[in-house]
Coordinates of C-alpha atoms in Angstrom, one line a residue:
A1 CA 24.7 -78.9 -41.8
K2 CA 21.7 -79.8 -43.9
K3 CA 18.2 -79.3 -42.7
D4 CA 17.8 -83.3 -42.4
E5 CA 21.0 -83.7 -40.2
V6 CA 19.5 -81.1 -37.9
D7 CA 16.0 -82.9 -37.8
K8 CA 17.6 -86.3 -37.2
R9 CA 19.9 -85.3 -34.3
V10 CA 19.4 -87.6 -31.3
V11 CA 18.3 -86.2 -28.1
R12 CA 19.3 -87.9 -25.0
T13 CA 19.6 -85.0 -22.7
R14 CA 18.3 -81.4 -22.1
M15 CA 21.8 -80.3 -23.4
D16 CA 21.2 -82.1 -26.5
T17 CA 17.8 -80.5 -26.8
A18 CA 19.1 -77.1 -26.4
K19 CA 21.9 -77.7 -28.9
K20 CA 19.1 -79.0 -31.4
E21 CA 16.8 -76.0 -30.9
L22 CA 19.9 -73.6 -31.2
I23 CA 21.1 -75.1 -34.3
N24 CA 17.7 -75.2 -35.7
T25 CA 17.4 -71.5 -35.0
I26 CA 20.8 -70.6 -36.3
Y27 CA 20.0 -72.6 -39.5
H28 CA 16.8 -70.6 -40.3
L29 CA 18.4 -67.3 -39.8
D30 CA 17.8 -64.9 -42.8
P31 CA 21.0 -63.7 -44.3
S32 CA 19.8 -60.0 -43.6
V33 CA 20.2 -60.8 -39.8
N34 CA 23.5 -60.0 -37.7
F35 CA 23.8 -62.4 -34.8
T36 CA 26.5 -64.1 -32.5
I37 CA 26.2 -66.7 -29.8
I38 CA 26.8 -66.2 -25.9
F39 CA 27.6 -69.7 -24.1
Y40 CA 27.1 -69.7 -20.6
S41 CA 27.4 -72.0 -17.6
S42 CA 29.6 -71.0 -14.9
G43 CA 30.7 -67.9 -17.0
A44 CA 29.7 -66.3 -20.2
N45 CA 31.8 -66.6 -23.3
L46 CA 31.2 -65.0 -26.9
W47 CA 31.4 -67.3 -30.0
K48 CA 32.2 -63.9 -32.1
D49 CA 32.9 -60.6 -30.3
A50 CA 30.9 -58.7 -32.8
L51 CA 27.5 -59.4 -34.6
V52 CA 28.1 -61.0 -37.9
P53 CA 25.9 -61.4 -40.9
A54 CA 23.9 -64.8 -41.2
T55 CA 25.9 -66.1 -44.1
A56 CA 26.1 -69.7 -44.9
E57 CA 29.5 -69.7 -43.9
N58 CA 28.8 -67.9 -40.6
K59 CA 25.9 -70.3 -39.7
K60 CA 28.1 -73.4 -40.4
S61 CA 30.8 -71.9 -38.1
A62 CA 28.2 -71.3 -35.3
I63 CA 26.8 -74.8 -35.7
E64 CA 30.2 -76.3 -35.3
E65 CA 31.0 -74.4 -32.2
I66 CA 27.3 -75.5 -30.7
D67 CA 28.4 -79.2 -31.4
K68 CA 31.6 -78.5 -29.6
M69 CA 29.8 -77.0 -26.5
S70 CA 30.2 -78.8 -23.2
P71 CA 28.8 -76.8 -20.3
T72 CA 30.1 -77.4 -16.9
G73 CA 29.4 -75.9 -13.6
G74 CA 26.5 -73.5 -12.9
T75 CA 24.1 -71.3 -14.8
S76 CA 25.3 -67.9 -15.2
T77 CA 22.0 -66.2 -16.6
Y78 CA 23.0 -62.6 -15.2
D79 CA 26.5 -62.6 -16.8
A80 CA 25.1 -63.7 -20.3
L81 CA 22.6 -61.1 -20.3
E82 CA 25.1 -58.6 -19.2
L83 CA 27.3 -59.6 -21.9
A84 CA 24.4 -59.5 -24.3
Y85 CA 23.7 -56.0 -23.6
K86 CA 27.1 -54.9 -23.8
L87 CA 27.4 -56.5 -27.2
S88 CA 24.1 -54.8 -28.4
E89 CA 25.9 -51.5 -28.2
Q90 CA 27.6 -52.4 -31.5
K91 CA 26.3 -50.9 -34.7
S92 CA 26.0 -54.3 -36.6
G93 CA 26.3 -52.5 -39.8
K94 CA 23.7 -49.9 -39.1
Q95 CA 23.9 -46.3 -37.9
K96 CA 23.1 -45.9 -34.5
V97 CA 20.4 -43.3 -33.8
V98 CA 19.7 -41.8 -30.2
Q99 CA 16.0 -41.3 -29.4
V100 CA 14.7 -39.4 -26.5
N101 CA 11.0 -39.8 -25.4
K102 CA 8.5 -37.0 -25.3
K103 CA 9.2 -36.1 -21.5
G104 CA 12.9 -36.4 -21.9
D105 CA 13.3 -38.6 -19.1
Y106 CA 15.1 -41.4 -20.9
I107 CA 17.0 -42.1 -24.1
T108 CA 17.5 -45.1 -26.4
E109 CA 19.8 -46.3 -28.8
T110 CA 18.9 -48.1 -31.9
G111 CA 21.1 -49.6 -34.4
G112 CA 22.5 -52.3 -32.6
A113 CA 21.1 -55.6 -31.7
D114 CA 17.3 -55.4 -31.0
T115 CA 16.6 -58.6 -29.9
I116 CA 18.1 -61.1 -27.3
F117 CA 17.1 -64.8 -27.2
L118 CA 17.9 -66.5 -23.9
A119 CA 17.7 -70.3 -24.0
S120 CA 18.2 -72.1 -20.6
D121 CA 17.8 -75.7 -19.6
G122 CA 18.5 -74.6 -15.7
A123 CA 17.7 -72.1 -13.3
P124 CA 20.3 -69.5 -12.3
T125 CA 22.8 -70.8 -9.9
S126 CA 26.1 -68.9 -10.6
G127 CA 27.7 -65.6 -11.6
K128 CA 27.3 -62.0 -10.5
I129 CA 23.7 -61.9 -9.5
I130 CA 21.9 -65.4 -8.7
E131 CA 18.7 -64.4 -6.9
R132 CA 16.0 -64.1 -9.7
S133 CA 14.3 -61.2 -8.2
A134 CA 17.6 -59.3 -8.2
I135 CA 18.1 -60.3 -11.9
L136 CA 14.6 -59.0 -12.8
N137 CA 15.2 -56.0 -10.9
E138 CA 18.5 -55.2 -12.7
I139 CA 16.9 -55.9 -16.1
K140 CA 14.0 -53.6 -15.3
K141 CA 16.5 -50.8 -14.6
I142 CA 18.6 -51.6 -18.0
H143 CA 15.3 -51.8 -19.8
V144 CA 14.4 -48.0 -18.9
T145 CA 17.2 -46.8 -21.4
R146 CA 18.0 -49.9 -23.4
K147 CA 14.7 -51.1 -25.3
I148 CA 16.0 -54.5 -26.0
K149 CA 13.3 -57.4 -26.3
I150 CA 14.3 -60.6 -24.5
N151 CA 12.5 -63.8 -25.8
T152 CA 13.3 -66.8 -23.6
I153 CA 13.1 -70.4 -24.1
A154 CA 12.9 -72.9 -21.2
V155 CA 14.4 -76.0 -22.7
G156 CA 13.0 -79.4 -21.8
G157 CA 14.0 -82.9 -22.7
P158 CA 15.3 -85.9 -21.2
D159 CA 17.0 -85.9 -17.7
D160 CA 21.0 -86.0 -17.5
P161 CA 21.3 -90.0 -16.7
S162 CA 24.8 -88.9 -15.1
V163 CA 23.1 -87.4 -12.0
S164 CA 20.4 -88.3 -9.4
A165 CA 16.6 -87.6 -9.8
E166 CA 17.1 -84.9 -7.1
V167 CA 19.5 -83.1 -9.0
N168 CA 17.8 -83.3 -12.3
A169 CA 14.5 -81.9 -10.7
R170 CA 16.6 -79.1 -9.0
N171 CA 18.3 -78.4 -12.2
K172 CA 15.2 -77.9 -14.6
P173 CA 14.7 -74.3 -16.0
D174 CA 12.5 -71.9 -13.8
V175 CA 9.4 -71.2 -16.3
R176 CA 8.0 -68.4 -13.9
F177 CA 11.4 -66.6 -13.9
L178 CA 11.8 -67.0 -17.8
T179 CA 8.4 -65.6 -18.4
D180 CA 8.8 -62.8 -16.2
L181 CA 12.1 -61.9 -17.6
A182 CA 10.8 -61.9 -21.2
E183 CA 7.5 -59.9 -20.1
I184 CA 9.6 -57.0 -18.4
T185 CA 11.1 -56.3 -22.1
G186 CA 8.2 -56.9 -24.1
G187 CA 9.3 -60.4 -25.2
A188 CA 7.7 -63.9 -25.1
C189 CA 8.8 -67.1 -23.3
V190 CA 8.6 -70.4 -25.1
D191 CA 8.1 -73.6 -22.7
T192 CA 9.6 -76.6 -24.2
T193 CA 9.5 -78.5 -20.6
R194 CA 5.9 -79.7 -21.1

């Protein structure tokens, strides 16, 4: 996809907004970056089961998959994060290094993925853990040994015309939750809902 094609995309729903933002991000990745995408709604699925370089060919393939994306069901936020942490254990072309803090009470591994970007147009409603405070507690536990920054994006945009106003209001992203999630890991939250 060319840059002007990305910029001219029509946005009718929050999902259109999410797709446009994700495609724009993929489009601008530096070729030295390794990446993959985890699609999540009522479950979590990988686009590629390994981190791949951001070559023009891989970006094009990723954008084509994003265009096909048609989520159904809930929002399995924790499942997507769990899968991202598992994926981050891969070397992604760099040698893994184990580091121990000065007190020796935790270790971190470097060389795999160092950042997760979580974009959400809804609040957690399905998956292994749904309760926001329970998700935050699990991420705090994981972050003790897995120092991976989570940056979050609360995706706004037009409401879904196929559902009621009440359902649209209920399905908006929980900006406070996404902000707390990012802050736990030293990341940032971008709120596009305003």
